[in-house]
mmCIF file of C-alpha atoms in Angstrom:
data_model
loop_
_atom_site.group_PDB
_atom_site.id
_atom_site.type_symbol
_atom_site.label_atom_id
_atom_site.label_comp_id
_atom_site.label_asym_id
_atom_site.label_seq_id
_atom_site.Cartn_x
_atom_site.Cartn_y
_atom_site.Cartn_z
ATOM 1 C CA MET A 9 -0.199 -0.447 -0.427
ATOM 2 C CA PHE A 10 1.115 3.993 -0.489
ATOM 3 C CA SER A 11 0.274 7.031 0.770
ATOM 4 C CA TYR A 12 0.153 9.913 -1.559
ATOM 5 C CA ILE A 13 0.944 13.733 -0.946
ATOM 6 C CA ALA A 14 1.078 16.688 -2.943
ATOM 7 C CA ARG A 15 3.029 19.328 -1.951
ATOM 8 C CA GLN A 16 2.721 23.114 -3.081
ATOM 9 C CA PRO A 17 5.979 25.437 -2.013
ATOM 10 C CA ILE A 18 5.266 28.864 0.244
ATOM 11 C CA LEU A 19 8.043 31.590 -0.835
ATOM 12 C CA ASN A 20 9.315 34.300 0.983
ATOM 13 C CA ARG A 21 9.476 38.064 -0.802
ATOM 14 C CA ASN A 22 12.699 37.493 -1.616
ATOM 15 C CA LYS A 23 11.163 34.291 -3.588
ATOM 16 C CA GLN A 24 12.918 31.905 -1.146
ATOM 17 C CA THR A 25 10.748 28.286 -0.259
ATOM 18 C CA ILE A 26 10.463 28.582 3.172
ATOM 19 C CA GLY A 27 7.621 25.938 4.177
ATOM 20 C CA TYR A 28 5.393 23.453 1.802
ATOM 21 C CA GLU A 29 2.136 22.765 2.129
ATOM 22 C CA LEU A 30 1.320 19.148 2.135
ATOM 23 C CA LEU A 31 -2.061 18.437 0.882
ATOM 24 C CA PHE A 32 -3.615 15.215 0.852
ATOM 25 C CA ARG A 33 -3.941 12.649 -1.775
ATOM 26 C CA ASP A 34 -5.303 9.164 -1.532
ATOM 27 C CA GLY A 35 -4.064 7.957 -5.290
ATOM 28 C CA PRO A 36 -1.968 8.899 -8.312
ATOM 29 C CA ASP A 37 -4.724 11.245 -9.477
ATOM 30 C CA ASN A 38 -3.129 15.148 -7.701
ATOM 31 C CA CYS A 39 -6.951 15.645 -6.800
ATOM 32 C CA PHE A 40 -8.220 16.269 -2.964
ATOM 33 C CA PRO A 41 -10.424 13.039 -2.776
ATOM 34 C CA ASN A 42 -14.835 12.595 -1.561
ATOM 35 C CA ILE A 43 -13.578 12.251 1.765
ATOM 36 C CA GLY A 44 -13.988 14.121 5.528
ATOM 37 C CA ASP A 45 -11.584 17.049 5.988
ATOM 38 C CA GLU A 46 -10.538 15.031 9.574
ATOM 39 C CA GLN A 47 -9.899 11.924 8.153
ATOM 40 C CA ALA A 48 -7.897 13.649 5.413
ATOM 41 C CA THR A 49 -5.965 15.304 8.123
ATOM 42 C CA ASN A 50 -5.831 12.412 10.248
ATOM 43 C CA ARG A 51 -4.384 10.224 7.354
ATOM 44 C CA LEU A 52 -1.305 12.736 5.909
ATOM 45 C CA LEU A 53 -0.433 12.761 9.412
ATOM 46 C CA ASN A 54 -0.332 9.449 10.053
ATOM 47 C CA ASP A 55 1.455 8.111 6.673
ATOM 48 C CA ASN A 56 3.882 11.482 6.871
ATOM 49 C CA PHE A 57 4.224 12.124 10.200
ATOM 50 C CA PHE A 58 4.667 8.664 11.762
ATOM 51 C CA SER A 59 5.856 7.015 8.862
ATOM 52 C CA SER A 60 8.947 6.498 6.150
ATOM 53 C CA ALA A 61 11.410 8.739 7.090
ATOM 54 C CA GLY A 62 9.396 11.882 7.977
ATOM 55 C CA GLU A 63 8.326 15.084 7.237
ATOM 56 C CA ALA A 64 11.785 16.663 6.998
ATOM 57 C CA GLN A 65 12.845 14.567 3.678
ATOM 58 C CA LEU A 66 9.113 15.219 2.428
ATOM 59 C CA THR A 67 9.474 19.133 3.080
ATOM 60 C CA SER A 68 12.735 18.785 2.697
ATOM 61 C CA GLY A 69 13.963 20.306 6.259
ATOM 62 C CA LYS A 70 11.633 23.393 5.604
ATOM 63 C CA ARG A 71 8.204 23.652 7.339
ATOM 64 C CA ALA A 72 4.837 22.082 6.994
ATOM 65 C CA PHE A 73 1.700 24.052 6.238
ATOM 66 C CA VAL A 74 -1.121 21.386 7.208
ATOM 67 C CA ASN A 75 -5.006 22.036 7.574
ATOM 68 C CA PHE A 76 -6.800 20.567 10.568
ATOM 69 C CA PRO A 77 -10.570 20.923 10.599
ATOM 70 C CA TYR A 78 -11.974 22.726 14.122
ATOM 71 C CA SER A 79 -12.905 18.597 15.452
ATOM 72 C CA SER A 80 -8.958 18.146 15.211
ATOM 73 C CA ILE A 81 -8.159 21.215 16.515
ATOM 74 C CA VAL A 82 -10.239 21.241 20.159
ATOM 75 C CA SER A 83 -9.416 17.491 20.471
ATOM 76 C CA GLY A 84 -5.925 18.499 20.715
ATOM 77 C CA THR A 85 -4.578 16.509 17.967
ATOM 78 C CA PRO A 86 -1.654 18.828 17.217
ATOM 79 C CA LEU A 87 -0.024 18.165 20.854
ATOM 80 C CA LEU A 88 0.391 14.690 19.089
ATOM 81 C CA PHE A 89 2.961 16.060 16.882
ATOM 82 C CA PRO A 90 6.744 18.542 18.189
ATOM 83 C CA LYS A 91 5.553 21.896 17.709
ATOM 84 C CA GLN A 92 8.424 22.290 15.066
ATOM 85 C CA SER A 93 7.107 19.509 12.870
ATOM 86 C CA PHE A 94 4.223 22.624 11.245
ATOM 87 C CA ILE A 95 2.529 25.466 10.571
ATOM 88 C CA ILE A 96 -0.975 25.218 12.096
ATOM 89 C CA GLU A 97 -4.050 26.250 9.615
ATOM 90 C CA ILE A 98 -7.461 26.126 10.830
ATOM 91 C CA LEU A 99 -9.450 26.099 8.043
ATOM 92 C CA GLU A 100 -11.540 28.158 6.921
ATOM 93 C CA ASN A 101 -14.941 26.479 7.723
ATOM 94 C CA CYS A 102 -13.846 26.816 11.828
ATOM 95 C CA GLU A 103 -16.330 29.010 13.563
ATOM 96 C CA PRO A 104 -14.897 31.091 15.953
ATOM 97 C CA THR A 105 -15.994 29.433 18.966
ATOM 98 C CA ASP A 106 -15.090 29.923 22.544
ATOM 99 C CA GLU A 107 -13.961 26.420 22.078
ATOM 100 C CA LEU A 108 -12.023 27.393 18.944
ATOM 101 C CA PHE A 109 -10.244 29.764 21.129
ATOM 102 C CA GLU A 110 -9.370 28.354 24.189
ATOM 103 C CA ALA A 111 -7.639 25.587 21.950
ATOM 104 C CA VAL A 112 -5.720 28.455 20.474
ATOM 105 C CA LYS A 113 -4.470 30.167 23.126
ATOM 106 C CA ILE A 114 -3.740 26.738 24.636
ATOM 107 C CA LEU A 115 -1.771 25.557 21.169
ATOM 108 C CA HIS A 116 0.052 28.909 21.465
ATOM 109 C CA GLN A 117 1.483 29.252 25.086
ATOM 110 C CA ARG A 118 2.693 25.157 23.848
ATOM 111 C CA GLY A 119 4.429 26.990 21.253
ATOM 112 C CA TYR A 120 2.783 26.265 17.937
ATOM 113 C CA THR A 121 2.606 28.455 15.466
ATOM 114 C CA LEU A 122 -1.035 28.686 13.771
ATOM 115 C CA ALA A 123 -2.298 30.350 10.576
ATOM 116 C CA LEU A 124 -5.753 31.035 9.108
ATOM 117 C CA ASP A 125 -6.512 29.519 5.727
ATOM 118 C CA ASP A 126 -8.467 31.314 3.582
ATOM 119 C CA PHE A 127 -8.933 34.061 5.372
ATOM 120 C CA ILE A 128 -12.601 36.306 5.287
ATOM 121 C CA PRO A 129 -12.394 39.374 7.700
ATOM 122 C CA ASN A 130 -14.970 38.710 10.554
ATOM 123 C CA LYS A 131 -14.714 41.088 13.784
ATOM 124 C CA GLN A 132 -15.252 37.375 15.594
ATOM 125 C CA TRP A 133 -12.031 36.505 14.511
ATOM 126 C CA THR A 134 -10.373 39.890 15.993
ATOM 127 C CA ARG A 135 -9.531 38.758 19.495
ATOM 128 C CA PHE A 136 -8.067 35.389 18.145
ATOM 129 C CA PHE A 137 -5.265 37.703 16.776
ATOM 130 C CA PRO A 138 -2.816 37.683 19.193
ATOM 131 C CA TYR A 139 -2.576 33.877 19.352
ATOM 132 C CA ILE A 140 -2.491 33.665 15.464
ATOM 133 C CA HIS A 141 1.209 33.588 13.269
ATOM 134 C CA ILE A 142 -0.042 33.567 9.412
ATOM 135 C CA ILE A 143 -3.306 34.860 7.698
ATOM 136 C CA LYS A 144 -3.731 33.169 4.489
ATOM 137 C CA PHE A 145 -5.932 35.920 1.941
ATOM 138 C CA ASP A 146 -7.272 33.299 -1.398
ATOM 139 C CA ILE A 147 -7.024 36.178 -3.795
ATOM 140 C CA ARG A 148 -9.214 34.905 -5.734
ATOM 141 C CA ILE A 149 -12.016 35.452 -3.440
ATOM 142 C CA ILE A 150 -10.094 38.737 -1.181
ATOM 143 C CA SER A 151 -9.247 40.776 -3.773
ATOM 144 C CA ILE A 152 -5.397 42.461 -3.158
ATOM 145 C CA GLU A 153 -6.958 45.606 -3.018
ATOM 146 C CA LYS A 154 -9.757 44.699 -0.224
ATOM 147 C CA ALA A 155 -6.211 42.895 1.360
ATOM 148 C CA ALA A 156 -3.897 45.804 1.152
ATOM 149 C CA ARG A 157 -6.336 47.530 3.300
ATOM 150 C CA PHE A 158 -6.728 45.066 5.736
ATOM 151 C CA ILE A 159 -2.759 44.489 5.741
ATOM 152 C CA GLN A 160 -1.686 48.410 6.186
ATOM 153 C CA PHE A 161 -4.378 48.539 9.352
ATOM 154 C CA TYR A 162 -2.365 45.132 11.092
ATOM 155 C CA LYS A 163 0.849 45.400 10.509
ATOM 156 C CA GLU A 164 1.145 48.374 12.628
ATOM 157 C CA LYS A 165 -0.586 46.782 15.283
ATOM 158 C CA THR A 166 -0.258 43.116 15.312
ATOM 159 C CA LYS A 167 2.995 40.945 14.522
ATOM 160 C CA LEU A 168 0.955 39.062 11.640
ATOM 161 C CA ARG A 169 2.455 38.055 9.213
ATOM 162 C CA PHE A 170 0.162 37.998 5.558
ATOM 163 C CA LEU A 171 0.400 34.563 2.942
ATOM 164 C CA ALA A 172 -1.125 35.516 -0.595
ATOM 165 C CA GLU A 173 -2.753 31.791 -1.954
ATOM 166 C CA LYS A 174 -3.478 31.367 -5.732
ATOM 167 C CA VAL A 175 -1.111 33.810 -7.071
ATOM 168 C CA GLU A 176 -0.881 32.711 -10.957
ATOM 169 C CA THR A 177 0.515 35.290 -12.566
ATOM 170 C CA GLN A 178 3.252 37.796 -12.286
ATOM 171 C CA GLU A 179 1.456 40.851 -12.189
ATOM 172 C CA GLU A 180 -0.156 39.087 -9.550
ATOM 173 C CA TYR A 181 2.775 38.425 -7.755
ATOM 174 C CA GLN A 182 3.477 42.077 -7.845
ATOM 175 C CA GLN A 183 0.696 43.680 -6.737
ATOM 176 C CA ALA A 184 0.307 41.027 -3.417
ATOM 177 C CA TYR A 185 3.938 42.076 -3.290
ATOM 178 C CA ASP A 186 3.304 46.193 -3.272
ATOM 179 C CA ALA A 187 -0.124 45.309 -1.238
ATOM 180 C CA GLY A 188 2.429 44.100 1.995
ATOM 181 C CA PHE A 189 1.881 40.751 1.314
ATOM 182 C CA ASP A 190 5.166 38.208 3.504
ATOM 183 C CA LEU A 191 4.887 35.098 2.118
ATOM 184 C CA PHE A 192 3.037 33.338 -2.026
ATOM 185 C CA GLN A 193 1.796 30.587 -3.286
ATOM 186 C CA GLY A 194 0.118 29.289 -6.029
ATOM 187 C CA PHE A 195 0.691 28.189 -9.525
ATOM 188 C CA PHE A 196 2.751 30.986 -10.884
ATOM 189 C CA PHE A 197 5.527 29.102 -8.603
ATOM 190 C CA SER A 198 4.921 25.990 -8.815
ATOM 191 C CA LYS A 199 1.941 23.489 -9.087
ATOM 192 C CA PRO A 200 1.630 20.672 -6.394
ATOM 193 C CA GLU A 201 4.108 18.227 -6.848
ATOM 194 C CA MET A 202 3.282 14.427 -6.089
ATOM 195 C CA ILE A 203 4.967 12.719 -3.951
ATOM 196 C CA GLN A 204 4.416 8.569 -3.043
ATOM 197 C CA ARG A 205 5.566 6.893 -0.346
ATOM 198 C CA LYS A 206 5.155 4.070 1.053
ATOM 199 C CA SER A 207 1.828 3.585 3.827
ATOM 200 C CA LEU A 208 2.133 1.973 6.683
ATOM 201 C CA LYS A 209 -0.839 0.121 8.588
ATOM 202 C CA PRO A 210 -0.975 -0.949 12.036
ATOM 203 C CA SER A 211 -2.290 -4.239 12.512
ATOM 204 C CA SER A 212 -6.258 -4.171 12.664
ATOM 205 C CA LEU A 213 -6.336 -6.646 15.181
ATOM 206 C CA THR A 214 -3.724 -5.132 17.191
ATOM 207 C CA THR A 215 -5.477 -1.930 17.237
ATOM 208 C CA LEU A 216 -8.217 -4.121 18.641
ATOM 209 C CA ARG A 217 -5.547 -5.416 22.019
ATOM 210 C CA LEU A 218 -4.260 -1.920 22.018
ATOM 211 C CA PHE A 219 -8.166 -0.576 22.268
ATOM 212 C CA LYS A 220 -8.825 -3.336 25.254
ATOM 213 C CA GLU A 221 -5.971 -2.438 27.722
ATOM 214 C CA ILE A 222 -6.216 1.552 27.417
ATOM 215 C CA CYS A 223 -9.555 1.513 28.081
ATOM 216 C CA VAL A 224 -9.450 0.298 31.812
ATOM 217 C CA THR A 225 -8.565 3.093 34.603
ATOM 218 C CA ASP A 226 -4.594 2.417 35.081
ATOM 219 C CA VAL A 227 -3.411 1.001 32.242
ATOM 220 C CA ASP A 228 -0.595 -1.768 32.392
ATOM 221 C CA PHE A 229 2.166 -0.378 30.705
ATOM 222 C CA ASP A 230 4.098 -3.920 30.710
ATOM 223 C CA LYS A 231 0.978 -5.859 27.998
ATOM 224 C CA ILE A 232 0.966 -2.659 25.994
ATOM 225 C CA GLU A 233 4.165 -2.303 25.430
ATOM 226 C CA GLU A 234 3.679 -6.824 25.349
ATOM 227 C CA ILE A 235 0.809 -6.261 22.140
ATOM 228 C CA ILE A 236 3.567 -2.719 20.532
ATOM 229 C CA ALA A 237 6.263 -5.386 20.023
ATOM 230 C CA THR A 238 3.951 -8.014 18.737
ATOM 231 C CA ASP A 239 3.642 -4.921 15.483
ATOM 232 C CA LEU A 240 6.509 -3.628 12.963
ATOM 233 C CA THR A 241 4.518 -0.806 12.123
ATOM 234 C CA LEU A 242 2.900 0.106 15.592
ATOM 235 C CA SER A 243 6.582 -0.281 16.908
ATOM 236 C CA TYR A 244 8.360 1.569 14.465
ATOM 237 C CA LYS A 245 5.532 4.245 14.852
ATOM 238 C CA LEU A 246 5.800 4.474 18.273
ATOM 239 C CA LEU A 247 9.290 4.691 18.830
ATOM 240 C CA ARG A 248 9.741 7.412 16.433
ATOM 241 C CA HIS A 249 6.697 9.443 17.566
ATOM 242 C CA VAL A 250 8.523 9.784 20.910
ATOM 243 C CA ASN A 251 11.816 10.581 19.152
ATOM 244 C CA ALA A 252 10.292 13.183 17.827
ATOM 245 C CA LEU A 253 8.944 14.869 20.953
ATOM 246 C CA THR A 254 12.620 14.688 22.780
ATOM 247 C CA SER A 255 14.688 15.445 19.809
ATOM 248 C CA MET A 256 16.695 17.570 22.410
ATOM 249 C CA ARG A 257 17.428 14.371 24.228
ATOM 250 C CA SER A 258 21.344 13.624 24.212
ATOM 251 C CA LYS A 259 19.925 10.406 23.932
ATOM 252 C CA PRO A 260 17.094 8.521 21.802
ATOM 253 C CA VAL A 261 14.610 6.692 23.089
ATOM 254 C CA THR A 262 15.400 3.237 21.881
ATOM 255 C CA SER A 263 13.358 0.759 24.341
ATOM 256 C CA PHE A 264 8.979 0.523 24.304
ATOM 257 C CA LYS A 265 9.309 0.440 27.831
ATOM 258 C CA GLN A 266 10.798 3.871 27.669
ATOM 259 C CA ALA A 267 8.718 5.451 25.119
ATOM 260 C CA LEU A 268 5.521 4.630 26.921
ATOM 261 C CA ILE A 269 6.703 5.893 30.451
ATOM 262 C CA PHE A 270 7.176 8.869 28.173
ATOM 263 C CA LEU A 271 4.413 9.309 26.676
ATOM 264 C CA GLY A 272 2.188 8.840 30.048
ATOM 265 C CA GLU A 273 -1.515 7.638 30.260
ATOM 266 C CA ASP A 274 -3.192 10.241 29.082
ATOM 267 C CA GLN A 275 -0.768 10.539 25.172
ATOM 268 C CA LEU A 276 -0.928 6.733 25.119
ATOM 269 C CA ARG A 277 -4.640 6.763 25.127
ATOM 270 C CA ARG A 278 -4.199 9.491 21.922
ATOM 271 C CA PHE A 279 -1.468 7.517 20.437
ATOM 272 C CA VAL A 280 -2.764 4.313 20.457
ATOM 273 C CA THR A 281 -6.504 6.092 19.369
ATOM 274 C CA PHE A 282 -4.958 8.362 16.288
ATOM 275 C CA VAL A 283 -3.441 6.253 14.605
ATOM 276 C CA ALA A 284 -6.068 3.352 14.610
ATOM 277 C CA THR A 285 -8.843 5.032 13.532
ATOM 278 C CA SER A 286 -6.564 6.944 11.128
ATOM 279 C CA HIS A 287 -7.082 4.022 8.925
ATOM 280 C CA ALA A 288 -9.974 2.374 10.689
ATOM 281 C CA VAL A 289 -12.396 4.727 9.619
ATOM 282 C CA GLU A 290 -11.522 4.412 5.859
ATOM 283 C CA LYS A 291 -13.428 1.637 5.264
ATOM 284 C CA LYS A 292 -15.388 1.699 8.603
ATOM 285 C CA PRO A 293 -17.749 3.501 10.027
ATOM 286 C CA GLN A 294 -16.596 4.821 13.002
ATOM 287 C CA SER A 295 -19.865 4.477 14.616
ATOM 288 C CA LEU A 296 -19.188 0.822 14.627
ATOM 289 C CA TYR A 297 -15.491 0.683 16.777
ATOM 290 C CA ASN A 298 -17.815 3.143 19.368
ATOM 291 C CA LEU A 299 -20.325 0.188 19.692
ATOM 292 C CA SER A 300 -17.803 -2.283 19.956
ATOM 293 C CA LEU A 301 -16.749 -0.696 22.885
ATOM 294 C CA GLN A 302 -20.285 -0.046 24.536
ATOM 295 C CA ARG A 303 -20.983 -3.380 23.835
ATOM 296 C CA ALA A 304 -17.638 -5.012 25.828
ATOM 297 C CA HIS A 305 -19.006 -2.529 28.676
ATOM 298 C CA PHE A 306 -22.799 -3.416 28.737
ATOM 299 C CA CYS A 307 -21.697 -7.095 28.714
ATOM 300 C CA GLU A 308 -18.757 -7.032 31.581
ATOM 301 C CA GLN A 309 -21.671 -5.413 33.726
ATOM 302 C CA LEU A 310 -23.992 -7.862 33.257
ATOM 303 C CA TYR A 311 -21.521 -10.369 33.861
ATOM 304 C CA ARG A 312 -20.920 -8.593 37.100
ATOM 305 C CA THR A 313 -24.410 -9.027 38.611
ATOM 306 C CA ARG A 314 -24.041 -13.028 38.395
ATOM 307 C CA VAL A 315 -20.764 -13.141 39.494
ATOM 308 C CA PRO A 316 -19.678 -9.431 41.535
ATOM 309 C CA LYS A 317 -16.365 -10.775 42.391
ATOM 310 C CA ASP A 318 -15.615 -11.550 38.722
ATOM 311 C CA SER A 319 -13.292 -7.915 37.465
ATOM 312 C CA GLY A 320 -15.705 -9.336 34.260
ATOM 313 C CA ASN A 321 -12.685 -9.094 31.856
ATOM 314 C CA GLN A 322 -13.819 -12.133 29.669
ATOM 315 C CA ALA A 323 -16.770 -10.913 29.134
ATOM 316 C CA PHE A 324 -15.792 -7.525 28.209
ATOM 317 C CA LEU A 325 -13.608 -9.003 25.707
ATOM 318 C CA THR A 326 -16.513 -11.039 24.179
ATOM 319 C CA GLY A 327 -18.523 -7.901 23.451
ATOM 320 C CA LEU A 328 -15.492 -6.190 22.485
ATOM 321 C CA PHE A 329 -14.872 -8.711 19.614
ATOM 322 C CA SER A 330 -18.688 -9.245 18.862
ATOM 323 C CA LEU A 331 -18.180 -7.673 15.683
ATOM 324 C CA LEU A 332 -14.747 -8.681 14.688
ATOM 325 C CA ASP A 333 -16.111 -10.107 11.481
ATOM 326 C CA SER A 334 -18.064 -6.890 10.621
ATOM 327 C CA LEU A 335 -15.090 -4.830 11.290
ATOM 328 C CA LEU A 336 -12.598 -7.444 9.036
ATOM 329 C CA ASP A 337 -14.809 -8.500 6.737
ATOM 330 C CA GLN A 338 -13.724 -12.050 7.522
ATOM 331 C CA PRO A 339 -15.241 -14.869 8.973
ATOM 332 C CA LEU A 340 -15.111 -14.720 12.661
ATOM 333 C CA GLU A 341 -14.203 -18.450 13.558
ATOM 334 C CA GLU A 342 -10.858 -17.261 11.126
ATOM 335 C CA LEU A 343 -10.286 -14.093 12.885
ATOM 336 C CA ILE A 344 -10.573 -15.332 16.695
ATOM 337 C CA GLU A 345 -8.201 -18.157 16.064
ATOM 338 C CA LEU A 346 -5.323 -14.970 15.516
ATOM 339 C CA LEU A 347 -6.134 -13.892 19.189
ATOM 340 C CA PRO A 348 -4.976 -14.837 22.200
ATOM 341 C CA LEU A 349 -8.684 -15.589 23.821
ATOM 342 C CA SER A 350 -9.920 -18.310 26.596
ATOM 343 C CA GLU A 351 -12.117 -20.996 25.488
ATOM 344 C CA GLN A 352 -15.073 -19.342 26.286
ATOM 345 C CA VAL A 353 -14.745 -16.590 25.108
ATOM 346 C CA LYS A 354 -14.397 -18.244 22.091
ATOM 347 C CA LEU A 355 -16.611 -19.912 22.654
ATOM 348 C CA ALA A 356 -19.178 -17.786 23.341
ATOM 349 C CA LEU A 357 -18.566 -15.678 19.982
ATOM 350 C CA THR A 358 -18.178 -18.593 17.459
ATOM 351 C CA LYS A 359 -21.198 -20.893 19.244
ATOM 352 C CA ARG A 360 -22.804 -17.914 21.027
ATOM 353 C CA ALA A 361 -22.644 -21.227 24.449
ATOM 354 C CA GLY A 362 -21.557 -21.251 27.975
ATOM 355 C CA PRO A 363 -22.182 -18.266 30.526
ATOM 356 C CA LEU A 364 -20.451 -15.845 27.818
ATOM 357 C CA GLY A 365 -23.151 -16.939 24.616
ATOM 358 C CA ALA A 366 -25.549 -16.372 26.708
ATOM 359 C CA ILE A 367 -24.585 -12.846 27.986
ATOM 360 C CA LEU A 368 -24.219 -11.857 24.194
ATOM 361 C CA ASN A 369 -27.344 -13.459 23.042
ATOM 362 C CA LEU A 370 -28.823 -10.735 25.742
ATOM 363 C CA THR A 371 -27.238 -8.467 24.742
ATOM 364 C CA ASP A 372 -27.875 -8.526 21.203
ATOM 365 C CA ALA A 373 -31.775 -8.184 21.696
ATOM 366 C CA TYR A 374 -31.768 -5.755 23.493
ATOM 367 C CA ASP A 375 -29.833 -3.850 20.570
ATOM 368 C CA GLN A 376 -32.416 -5.541 18.500
ATOM 369 C CA ALA A 377 -35.447 -3.947 20.935
ATOM 370 C CA ASN A 378 -36.081 -8.065 20.971
ATOM 371 C CA TRP A 379 -38.292 -7.739 24.184
ATOM 372 C CA PRO A 380 -39.422 -11.530 24.370
ATOM 373 C CA LEU A 381 -35.937 -12.514 23.795
ATOM 374 C CA VAL A 382 -34.380 -9.855 26.258
ATOM 375 C CA ARG A 383 -36.753 -11.823 28.623
ATOM 376 C CA LYS A 384 -35.990 -15.418 27.935
ATOM 377 C CA TYR A 385 -32.094 -14.668 28.681
ATOM 378 C CA SER A 386 -32.786 -12.489 31.962
ATOM 379 C CA THR A 387 -34.771 -15.453 32.718
ATOM 380 C CA ALA A 388 -32.276 -17.666 32.136
ATOM 381 C CA LEU A 389 -29.632 -15.587 33.511
ATOM 382 C CA LYS A 390 -31.002 -14.497 36.190
ATOM 383 C CA ILE A 391 -30.731 -10.912 35.689
ATOM 384 C CA ASN A 392 -33.091 -8.493 37.063
ATOM 385 C CA GLU A 393 -35.120 -7.194 33.667
ATOM 386 C CA SER A 394 -35.286 -4.074 34.958
ATOM 387 C CA SER A 395 -32.018 -3.599 35.798
ATOM 388 C CA ILE A 396 -30.800 -4.381 31.915
ATOM 389 C CA ALA A 397 -32.382 -0.982 30.988
ATOM 390 C CA ASP A 398 -29.889 0.407 33.368
ATOM 391 C CA TYR A 399 -26.487 -1.369 32.520
ATOM 392 C CA TYR A 400 -27.667 -0.155 28.691
ATOM 393 C CA LEU A 401 -27.502 3.748 29.464
ATOM 394 C CA GLU A 402 -24.828 3.619 31.402
ATOM 395 C CA SER A 403 -22.287 1.568 28.704
ATOM 396 C CA VAL A 404 -23.477 3.570 26.205
ATOM 397 C CA LYS A 405 -22.813 6.473 28.577
ATOM 398 C CA TRP A 406 -19.516 5.512 28.921
ATOM 399 C CA SER A 407 -18.399 4.396 25.521
ATOM 400 C CA THR A 408 -19.171 8.279 25.145
ATOM 401 C CA GLU A 409 -17.372 9.330 27.255
ATOM 402 C CA TYR A 410 -14.575 7.070 26.293
ATOM 403 C CA GLU A 411 -14.526 8.151 23.259
ATOM 404 C CA LYS A 412 -14.343 12.404 24.251
ATOM 405 C CA THR A 413 -11.870 11.120 26.724
ATOM 406 C CA SER A 414 -10.102 9.460 24.017
ATOM 407 C CA ALA A 415 -9.842 12.118 21.649
ATOM 408 C CA LYS A 416 -8.686 15.243 23.896
#
């Protein structure tokens, strides 16, 4: 598998290249694919900042300009990467909300460089200016004359720099230069250049195992280390990511345990979720992964009502992997043989047999609102039928909260 990316140079007033805007592509045709902004950003970052020789080769050692949609910014995705790696372009469709304002302030305080992409003057953005470094004007949308008035007003009051985008002729370049623009980008200098690179994807089974481990309150770093060590791609991405974050250290991080301890629980959850879902959502809706987590928690709760002293871990695994065939488009019987599951979990998943199989049947019945079957299985399991709704709502709340936490 290959990843595709286009880059377009950004030049200063001396026509020196100071960086490249990176543009996601999903094939050799140099055009933007029909996918969401957040998925495009995540794929671009995952394929080119966690993989291969890294962004230094991709941008010839210069800064990368990367588009970030609203959700990625407020969830803190840029914080996964060292501040010297890129310039954060806040997409033009972002709303200037209080939530975005607080996220921008945090990124500014952490030393990240921020740009407003395809900016259209609006008083609601004024409070952002102290935390913004570059404003980009698409001169096909905002005329050079109108941009010039804005530049003249704010250049004397702020440290903002201004970039003219979609400069296509010598005349436009000269007009933008005279208007006070500091940076320039467009076909006049270069069309986006396609770059093809080998794409590294973690094993779907490995990431599902990792999801299970990062769901618990206290992460077991030994188990995480053991899982990551079995997946070459994740091992590579983890060490590369941590060493990028610790580039100022005299000695590089060379062991998984060192890397995991450096990240800590919160950053580890963010890393696993980001790497896994950036490719997971290519073919499957994210809701399917979230449903797997919700079913896992629901099964765990049901099991613990029967065996209160048990942790419910086996029931959790049963629910977690109950949709594995839908996620990976392979027969469940073949998939579970690749995982270190207990016989009772395998029996539940493949035959719907045993206590865990009965709990899985109850879970399916509740999902399908088949109330006669819910009554049948709850009676067989000796679970109070009125409590099941509470467990179900609790599992929905838990999976929703987990999704929010893992995205922060």
